[in-house]
Amino acid sequence: MPRIRPEDLRSHAWYGDPGLRAFGHRSRTRQMGIAAEEHMGKPVIGVINTWSEINPCHTHLRQRAEEVKRGVWQAGGYPVELPAISLSEPFQKPSTMLYRNLLAMETEELLRSYPIDGAVLLGGCDKTTPALLMGAVSMDVPAIYVPAGPMLRGNWRGTVLGSGSDVWKYWDEKRAGVIGDQEWGEIEEGIARSPGHCMTMGTASTMTSATEALGMTLPGAASIPAVDSAHPRMAAASGRQIVEMVWEDRRPSQILDRRAYLDAVTTVLALGGSTNAVIHLIAMAGRGQVQLSLDDFDELSRRVPVLANIRPTGAYLMEDFYYAGGLRGLFSQLRDLLHLDRPTVTGHTFGEVIEGADVYNSDVIRSLDKPVWPEGGLAVLRGNLAPGGAVIKHAAAEPRFHRHTGPAVVFDGYQDLQRRINDESLPITADTVLVLRGAGPHGGPGMPEYGMLPIPDRLLKQGVRDMLRISDARMSGTSYGACVLHVSPESHVGGPLGLLRDGDLVTLDVEARRLDVALSDEELAERRARWEAPAPSYGRGYGALYLSHITQAEEGCDFDFLAREGANAAPESR
């Protein structure tokens, strides 16, 4: 039985009142050709669509929105499509991370300011998933997520290509002189062959999978390839589901508790997922006042193995993962590590929605006793170089760098890195520690994905394919190598990374979870006293707002005024 009546719907405040303002709402709805019986007394469903002609991950979402609306109509709801900013990872500079919180704000305010009873969130490209969910969590109306789905696997001369991962691989081969312009051009035409986000376990697949683990999608939704016929069926089913959720008043606050976030972290680790998930999940949890920290990631990483054999940590791609049983298949292997009694958008418990799941290719989805990697793919580091924390995807690095000491060569910002990385006068060897600073939340600005610093051409030609690299930047989830990321506090706000000099000895010890520079506290204090803060990148506009309120990586890089508790007056009462 429904928990609420038509007159309890939030949209009733717009449409159901006998006064003049409600007359205006109804008459303008008639202006759009909608008759009273089409919407009166029905849940109004906001379909938040991040489709854009400059976002290749979302080029099919215009059609998926129609399929969602079909499902809403079938279930007796009234769908309203609301466009939102599209965060296009391949095109937006300096970083989509600069605009994640803007989309989160837009989502929240769209849902707040219009007569919306429930929301279907359409996205998938890296920052879109956390942004949409952050907005929905803050607004706390019934909401369900429709993942864009991964693109088809790439092909080149009989070789399977994975987006991102093989870009870095073959770019290094080109710089080393192994392949030429002809081969590089062919790879360009063959690596991305359909709508959908990256088909490696990059940030997009990581975050859509984490969202399914949270219980915010229909079962199995995150693994479906974007162009598979199961995908539009899932979209329509999500439209039907949200109508039921509205009548049952099933909200994110009832679903997204600490158990859900711990299971999402467990899922990310078992997938060998993107380091970006650390920032996004902490930010998402913070919106619901749920405690989640770097320590939770590290504690779980020590006992959750990598089971998904997907690039860049493994060998396969998301299309293979889907055929092997998808995320539900992975959950079937993780059952003993998950909280099975928690709720989901379906109204059933998490344990119930994964009941009957199986694995059809045990090399793609491994069992706990035959993992790809014996512990989670991420490690959280601390030390005098990262007092606020740092992360490394050590499963994707050469094991010799898991414990390494070398002299630093320091670059002040991405342009300096690009200009000098191949300067032969720099004392760079295979043991050097490459350091990039000025690339954090303030410094980037927006914490761009610069963390996979390029290896100098001369070393590539000698066969070097990995080096220890440290930065306050992020890294694409499709990247790999011994890259220490998210060093906090960042250099632009006075963190120790800003105090490093060429030749300082830096030590990484993954087992001990340490990142240190061989400098005394007195020497660091003396250097800090001489440090001068760089000039801000923005003097006005959204950029100035961003710089005034952005938090550091270990806090999720949310705006401080969005992450805090506080009540907002309901517009329907006005």
XYZ file of C-alpha atoms in Angstrom, residues 43-530:
488
model
C 3.916 12.015 -9.151
C 5.897 14.579 -11.124
C 9.212 12.964 -12.020
C 12.195 15.155 -12.850
C 14.391 13.462 -15.466
C 17.748 15.187 -14.914
C 19.572 14.772 -18.224
C 23.257 15.591 -18.721
C 23.149 14.959 -22.484
C 25.342 17.236 -24.596
C 26.725 17.328 -28.121
C 30.215 17.767 -26.676
C 30.020 14.836 -24.287
C 30.639 11.588 -26.222
C 29.936 9.505 -23.105
C 26.365 10.831 -23.065
C 25.415 11.088 -26.750
C 22.710 8.430 -26.282
C 21.116 9.996 -23.210
C 18.666 12.050 -25.262
C 17.097 8.737 -26.347
C 17.466 7.176 -22.880
C 15.511 10.095 -21.425
C 12.634 9.198 -23.740
C 12.782 5.608 -22.538
C 12.798 6.717 -18.903
C 9.756 8.880 -19.612
C 8.041 5.914 -21.246
C 8.474 3.982 -18.023
C 7.211 6.883 -15.928
C 4.058 7.161 -18.064
C 3.514 3.395 -17.852
C 3.600 3.545 -14.062
C 1.192 6.446 -13.834
C 3.615 9.304 -13.302
C 4.157 12.576 -15.149
C 7.775 12.970 -16.426
C 9.453 16.335 -16.907
C 12.890 16.391 -18.520
C 15.245 18.956 -16.989
C 18.606 19.589 -18.698
C 21.649 20.042 -16.480
C 25.264 20.980 -17.193
C 27.170 18.184 -18.934
C 30.629 17.559 -17.502
C 32.544 16.233 -20.491
C 35.769 14.636 -19.318
C 37.444 14.608 -22.763
C 36.876 18.300 -23.466
C 36.341 20.446 -20.368
C 39.348 22.429 -19.100
C 41.117 22.849 -16.790
C 39.231 19.964 -15.183
C 35.689 18.660 -14.790
C 36.493 18.459 -11.087
C 36.321 22.251 -11.034
C 32.645 21.952 -12.002
C 31.513 18.827 -10.112
C 30.138 20.918 -7.276
C 28.427 23.256 -9.744
C 26.448 20.339 -11.201
C 25.692 19.144 -7.670
C 24.322 22.592 -6.821
C 22.321 22.731 -10.049
C 20.812 19.295 -9.426
C 19.804 20.179 -5.886
C 18.258 23.496 -6.904
C 16.414 22.051 -9.912
C 14.804 19.496 -7.633
C 14.081 22.083 -4.956
C 12.694 24.919 -7.051
C 10.381 22.957 -9.369
C 7.332 20.788 -8.521
C 9.367 17.572 -8.462
C 8.264 14.550 -6.436
C 11.029 12.190 -7.546
C 14.091 12.200 -9.786
C 15.729 9.972 -12.373
C 19.379 10.968 -12.731
C 21.026 10.316 -16.122
C 24.811 10.364 -16.254
C 27.994 8.358 -16.315
C 30.974 10.486 -17.364
C 33.422 10.707 -14.472
C 32.282 13.639 -12.288
C 28.641 13.465 -13.381
C 27.773 10.477 -11.198
C 28.963 11.908 -7.869
C 27.636 15.372 -8.736
C 24.113 14.173 -9.506
C 24.004 12.020 -6.400
C 25.408 14.744 -4.163
C 22.614 17.051 -5.310
C 19.953 14.379 -4.856
C 21.247 13.467 -1.388
C 21.153 17.103 -0.300
C 17.594 17.550 -1.604
C 16.482 14.107 -0.370
C 13.558 13.456 -2.680
C 13.132 9.889 -4.016
C 15.819 9.369 -6.668
C 17.212 6.615 -8.864
C 20.333 6.643 -11.027
C 20.512 5.522 -14.680
C 24.168 4.884 -15.616
C 25.197 5.784 -19.180
C 26.993 2.451 -19.555
C 30.432 1.649 -20.992
C 31.252 1.932 -24.688
C 32.199 -1.090 -26.802
C 35.766 -2.355 -26.680
C 38.236 -0.743 -29.079
C 40.043 -2.504 -31.911
C 43.299 -1.970 -33.787
C 44.955 -4.477 -36.125
C 43.430 -7.397 -34.241
C 44.365 -5.948 -30.845
C 41.722 -5.041 -28.284
C 42.076 -1.436 -27.140
C 40.961 0.040 -23.838
C 40.166 3.729 -23.578
C 42.669 5.727 -21.575
C 44.919 2.836 -20.591
C 46.017 2.100 -24.155
C 46.270 5.814 -24.936
C 49.000 6.150 -22.309
C 50.616 2.872 -23.378
C 50.849 3.655 -27.095
C 51.722 7.313 -26.539
C 54.802 6.101 -24.678
C 55.511 3.660 -27.513
C 55.237 6.502 -30.026
C 57.555 8.730 -27.991
C 59.980 5.824 -27.721
C 59.920 5.411 -31.527
C 58.310 1.955 -31.456
C 55.268 3.054 -33.511
C 54.830 5.940 -35.949
C 52.219 8.443 -37.087
C 50.388 5.881 -39.256
C 49.815 3.485 -36.372
C 48.962 6.330 -33.996
C 46.321 7.610 -36.417
C 44.767 4.154 -36.727
C 44.588 3.849 -32.938
C 42.858 7.237 -32.810
C 40.125 5.916 -35.108
C 39.701 2.559 -33.374
C 39.851 3.199 -29.655
C 36.383 4.715 -29.095
C 33.697 3.050 -31.242
C 30.301 3.782 -29.686
C 28.414 5.974 -27.230
C 29.180 5.350 -23.589
C 31.885 6.083 -21.058
C 35.315 4.443 -20.808
C 35.161 0.650 -20.988
C 38.182 0.240 -18.728
C 37.818 0.410 -14.944
C 38.333 4.159 -15.040
C 36.527 6.672 -12.881
C 33.280 6.384 -14.862
C 32.861 2.614 -14.434
C 34.168 2.842 -10.889
C 31.608 5.443 -9.840
C 28.611 3.911 -11.621
C 29.535 0.574 -10.015
C 29.867 2.246 -6.622
C 26.413 3.762 -7.143
C 24.919 0.345 -7.803
C 26.692 -0.945 -4.698
C 25.109 1.909 -2.740
C 21.697 0.601 -3.807
C 20.819 3.646 -5.925
C 20.329 1.838 -9.277
C 18.337 -1.121 -10.478
C 20.250 -4.399 -10.012
C 22.831 -4.933 -12.752
C 22.408 -1.447 -14.245
C 26.036 -0.280 -14.069
C 27.566 -3.058 -16.173
C 25.295 -2.909 -19.247
C 27.098 -1.602 -22.352
C 25.595 1.670 -23.552
C 24.453 0.268 -26.906
C 23.120 -3.074 -25.672
C 19.337 -3.457 -25.948
C 19.241 -4.213 -22.232
C 20.222 -0.609 -21.610
C 17.020 1.092 -22.856
C 15.008 -1.607 -21.090
C 16.815 -0.718 -17.862
C 16.088 2.984 -18.463
C 12.351 2.331 -18.879
C 12.311 0.071 -15.828
C 13.992 2.852 -13.824
C 11.189 5.172 -14.905
C 8.622 2.720 -13.594
C 10.583 2.204 -10.386
C 10.791 5.893 -9.459
C 7.008 6.224 -9.505
C 6.722 3.418 -6.967
C 9.480 5.045 -4.921
C 7.540 8.305 -4.742
C 4.353 6.591 -3.530
C 6.409 4.676 -0.975
C 8.373 7.852 -0.039
C 11.639 5.934 -0.479
C 14.389 8.556 -0.165
C 18.217 8.580 -0.373
C 18.452 9.255 3.369
C 16.784 5.866 3.988
C 19.216 4.044 1.703
C 22.585 5.751 2.023
C 23.809 4.886 5.508
C 27.353 4.031 6.572
C 26.846 0.370 5.647
C 26.049 1.391 2.072
C 29.186 3.509 1.779
C 31.403 0.806 3.264
C 29.992 -1.635 0.705
C 30.663 0.900 -2.054
C 34.287 1.173 -0.885
C 34.548 -2.633 -0.779
C 33.218 -2.766 -4.349
C 35.683 -0.141 -5.593
C 38.585 -2.050 -4.051
C 37.459 -5.410 -5.459
C 37.172 -3.786 -8.897
C 40.671 -2.295 -8.733
C 38.823 0.967 -9.199
C 39.873 4.554 -9.701
C 41.621 6.549 -6.992
C 39.107 9.315 -7.755
C 36.482 7.245 -5.927
C 38.182 8.172 -2.656
C 37.393 11.864 -3.117
C 33.916 11.352 -4.582
C 32.615 8.837 -2.039
C 33.847 10.945 0.876
C 32.053 13.959 -0.624
C 28.855 11.975 -1.264
C 28.841 10.569 2.265
C 29.428 14.015 3.703
C 26.281 15.341 2.017
C 24.260 12.836 4.026
C 26.257 13.486 7.227
C 27.647 9.943 7.033
C 31.166 9.476 8.360
C 33.608 8.135 5.744
C 37.343 8.763 5.789
C 40.649 7.821 4.209
C 41.154 5.393 7.083
C 38.050 3.444 6.008
C 39.527 2.988 2.535
C 42.864 1.848 3.916
C 41.384 -0.520 6.502
C 39.186 -2.219 3.908
C 41.971 -2.287 1.330
C 44.068 -4.477 3.606
C 41.438 -7.255 3.543
C 39.487 -6.845 0.276
C 41.279 -8.423 -2.717
C 40.990 -7.289 -6.331
C 38.653 -9.771 -8.058
C 37.823 -7.955 -11.311
C 40.410 -8.681 -13.970
C 39.818 -5.394 -15.794
C 42.278 -2.850 -17.164
C 44.296 -1.008 -16.020
C 44.856 -3.394 -13.081
C 43.849 -6.491 -15.059
C 43.475 -7.728 -18.636
C 39.825 -7.408 -19.740
C 37.304 -4.641 -20.439
C 33.800 -3.777 -19.214
C 32.089 -5.563 -22.109
C 33.822 -8.778 -21.022
C 32.848 -8.034 -17.422
C 29.182 -7.731 -18.398
C 29.197 -11.063 -20.233
C 31.003 -12.687 -17.281
C 28.165 -11.801 -14.905
C 28.699 -8.087 -14.375
C 28.616 -6.340 -11.053
C 26.021 -8.767 -9.642
C 28.462 -11.558 -10.423
C 31.168 -9.721 -8.505
C 28.785 -9.223 -5.579
C 28.152 -12.978 -5.526
C 31.856 -13.443 -4.745
C 31.863 -10.688 -2.124
C 28.730 -11.709 -0.199
C 30.595 -12.423 3.047
C 32.167 -8.941 2.968
C 28.949 -6.986 2.322
C 26.019 -5.770 4.410
C 23.153 -7.735 2.892
C 20.307 -6.483 5.067
C 20.397 -2.812 4.048
C 17.722 -1.217 1.810
C 17.927 -0.301 -1.890
C 15.829 1.736 -4.333
C 13.943 -1.436 -5.243
C 12.364 -1.776 -1.806
C 14.220 -5.065 -1.361
C 17.376 -5.583 0.658
C 20.773 -5.654 -0.997
C 21.017 -9.367 -0.280
C 17.688 -9.983 -2.006
C 18.627 -8.077 -5.174
C 21.843 -10.042 -5.652
C 20.217 -13.402 -4.928
C 20.855 -15.851 -7.766
C 23.747 -13.868 -9.268
C 26.516 -15.984 -10.755
C 29.845 -15.765 -12.585
C 30.167 -17.105 -16.130
C 33.873 -16.488 -16.706
C 36.043 -17.085 -13.655
C 39.070 -15.436 -15.239
C 37.270 -12.100 -15.655
C 35.599 -12.208 -12.217
C 37.809 -14.088 -9.806
C 36.906 -15.821 -6.559
C 38.265 -14.798 -3.169
C 40.746 -17.675 -3.200
C 42.096 -16.790 -6.693
C 42.253 -12.967 -6.737
C 43.923 -10.753 -9.312
C 45.654 -9.013 -6.412
C 45.684 -10.230 -2.798
C 44.593 -6.916 -1.305
C 42.643 -3.874 -2.502
C 44.179 -1.818 -5.275
C 44.496 1.361 -3.182
C 46.718 2.361 -0.290
C 46.459 5.479 1.873
C 49.788 7.068 2.747
C 50.778 9.511 5.463
C 54.059 11.057 6.549
C 55.853 14.375 6.775
C 55.266 14.910 3.052
C 51.533 14.143 3.298
C 50.241 14.885 6.807
C 46.675 15.082 5.479
C 47.081 11.888 3.469
C 47.804 10.704 -0.060
C 46.778 7.682 -2.130
C 48.442 5.276 -4.522
C 46.950 2.604 -6.780
C 49.814 0.265 -6.005
C 48.234 -2.695 -7.775
C 48.834 -0.838 -11.057
C 52.487 0.012 -10.285
C 55.679 -1.963 -10.759
C 56.241 -3.788 -7.433
C 59.824 -2.481 -7.151
C 58.409 0.963 -6.418
C 56.336 -0.203 -3.458
C 59.399 0.606 -1.368
C 61.641 3.176 -2.969
C 63.899 6.094 -2.096
C 65.160 8.553 -4.667
C 66.119 12.190 -5.219
C 63.329 14.562 -6.191
C 63.122 16.631 -9.356
C 60.398 19.214 -8.783
C 58.078 20.884 -11.293
C 56.003 23.944 -10.435
C 52.770 23.355 -12.304
C 51.805 21.489 -15.448
C 53.271 24.027 -17.882
C 56.651 23.809 -16.166
C 56.421 20.013 -16.371
C 55.615 20.091 -20.087
C 58.401 22.576 -20.773
C 61.212 20.845 -18.867
C 60.490 17.115 -18.633
C 62.732 16.361 -21.609
C 65.445 18.842 -20.622
C 68.564 16.673 -20.788
C 70.346 18.867 -18.252
C 67.976 17.669 -15.542
C 69.516 14.877 -13.413
C 66.696 12.410 -14.096
C 67.357 8.670 -13.947
C 65.030 5.686 -13.563
C 65.389 6.075 -9.760
C 64.472 9.766 -9.674
C 61.235 10.796 -7.959
C 59.314 13.131 -10.261
C 57.306 15.691 -8.260
C 54.541 17.920 -9.591
C 53.083 20.593 -7.342
C 50.587 23.370 -7.953
C 47.999 20.893 -9.256
C 45.675 20.464 -6.284
C 42.156 21.798 -5.666
C 43.416 25.397 -5.484
C 46.545 25.049 -7.575
C 45.187 23.257 -10.652
C 42.747 24.874 -10.282
C 40.255 22.057 -9.825
C 42.781 19.270 -9.175
C 43.270 18.145 -12.820
C 44.290 14.609 -13.773
C 47.987 15.404 -14.179
C 49.173 12.745 -11.729
C 50.533 10.277 -14.301
C 53.552 12.453 -15.013
C 55.219 11.653 -18.356
C 58.446 9.709 -18.299
C 61.232 11.564 -20.177
C 61.638 10.486 -23.796
C 65.246 9.443 -23.297
C 64.276 6.990 -20.545
C 61.413 5.574 -22.607
C 63.892 4.827 -25.379
C 65.992 2.961 -22.811
C 63.001 0.768 -21.969
C 61.849 2.506 -18.772
C 58.050 2.297 -18.423
C 57.447 3.251 -14.792
C 58.889 5.734 -12.314
C 57.847 6.996 -8.910
C 55.759 10.132 -9.417
C 54.225 12.297 -6.695
C 51.720 15.145 -6.962
C 48.816 16.959 -5.345
C 46.866 16.241 -8.556
C 44.455 13.451 -9.380
C 44.962 10.750 -12.015
C 42.603 9.280 -14.579
C 41.169 5.989 -13.423
C 42.396 4.543 -16.707
C 45.995 5.449 -15.829
C 48.610 3.252 -14.207
C 52.086 3.361 -12.763
C 53.749 4.263 -9.459
C 51.838 7.511 -9.011
C 51.241 8.977 -5.558
C 48.249 11.301 -5.739
C 46.079 13.720 -3.712
C 49.003 14.781 -1.493
C 47.414 16.900 1.220
C 47.571 19.658 2.206
C 48.288 20.740 -1.350
C 51.260 22.955 -2.137
C 49.121 26.024 -2.941
C 47.893 26.265 0.656
C 51.288 25.669 2.247
C 51.520 21.885 2.256
C 54.977 20.238 2.521
C 54.984 19.460 -1.221
C 55.464 23.198 -1.775
C 58.644 23.112 0.301
C 60.500 20.412 -1.659
C 63.666 21.176 -3.572
C 65.514 19.263 -6.278
C 67.707 16.597 -4.718
C 65.656 16.092 -1.547
C 65.435 12.370 -0.781
C 61.852 11.086 -0.880
C 60.823 7.658 0.430
C 57.675 5.701 -0.415
C 56.872 2.615 1.668
C 53.518 1.153 0.645
C 53.558 -1.615 3.252
C 54.198 0.903 6.044
C 51.803 3.377 4.354
C 54.439 6.122 4.536
C 55.460 9.027 2.309
C 58.356 11.025 3.713
C 61.108 13.427 2.773
C 64.471 13.190 4.549
C 64.216 16.614 6.171
C 64.064 17.485 9.853
C 61.097 19.278 11.369
C 63.380 22.270 11.878
C 64.368 22.400 8.208
C 60.749 22.099 7.086
C 59.741 24.878 9.494
C 62.514 27.118 8.198
C 61.449 26.569 4.596
C 57.807 27.157 5.505
C 58.688 30.503 7.053
C 60.126 31.614 3.698
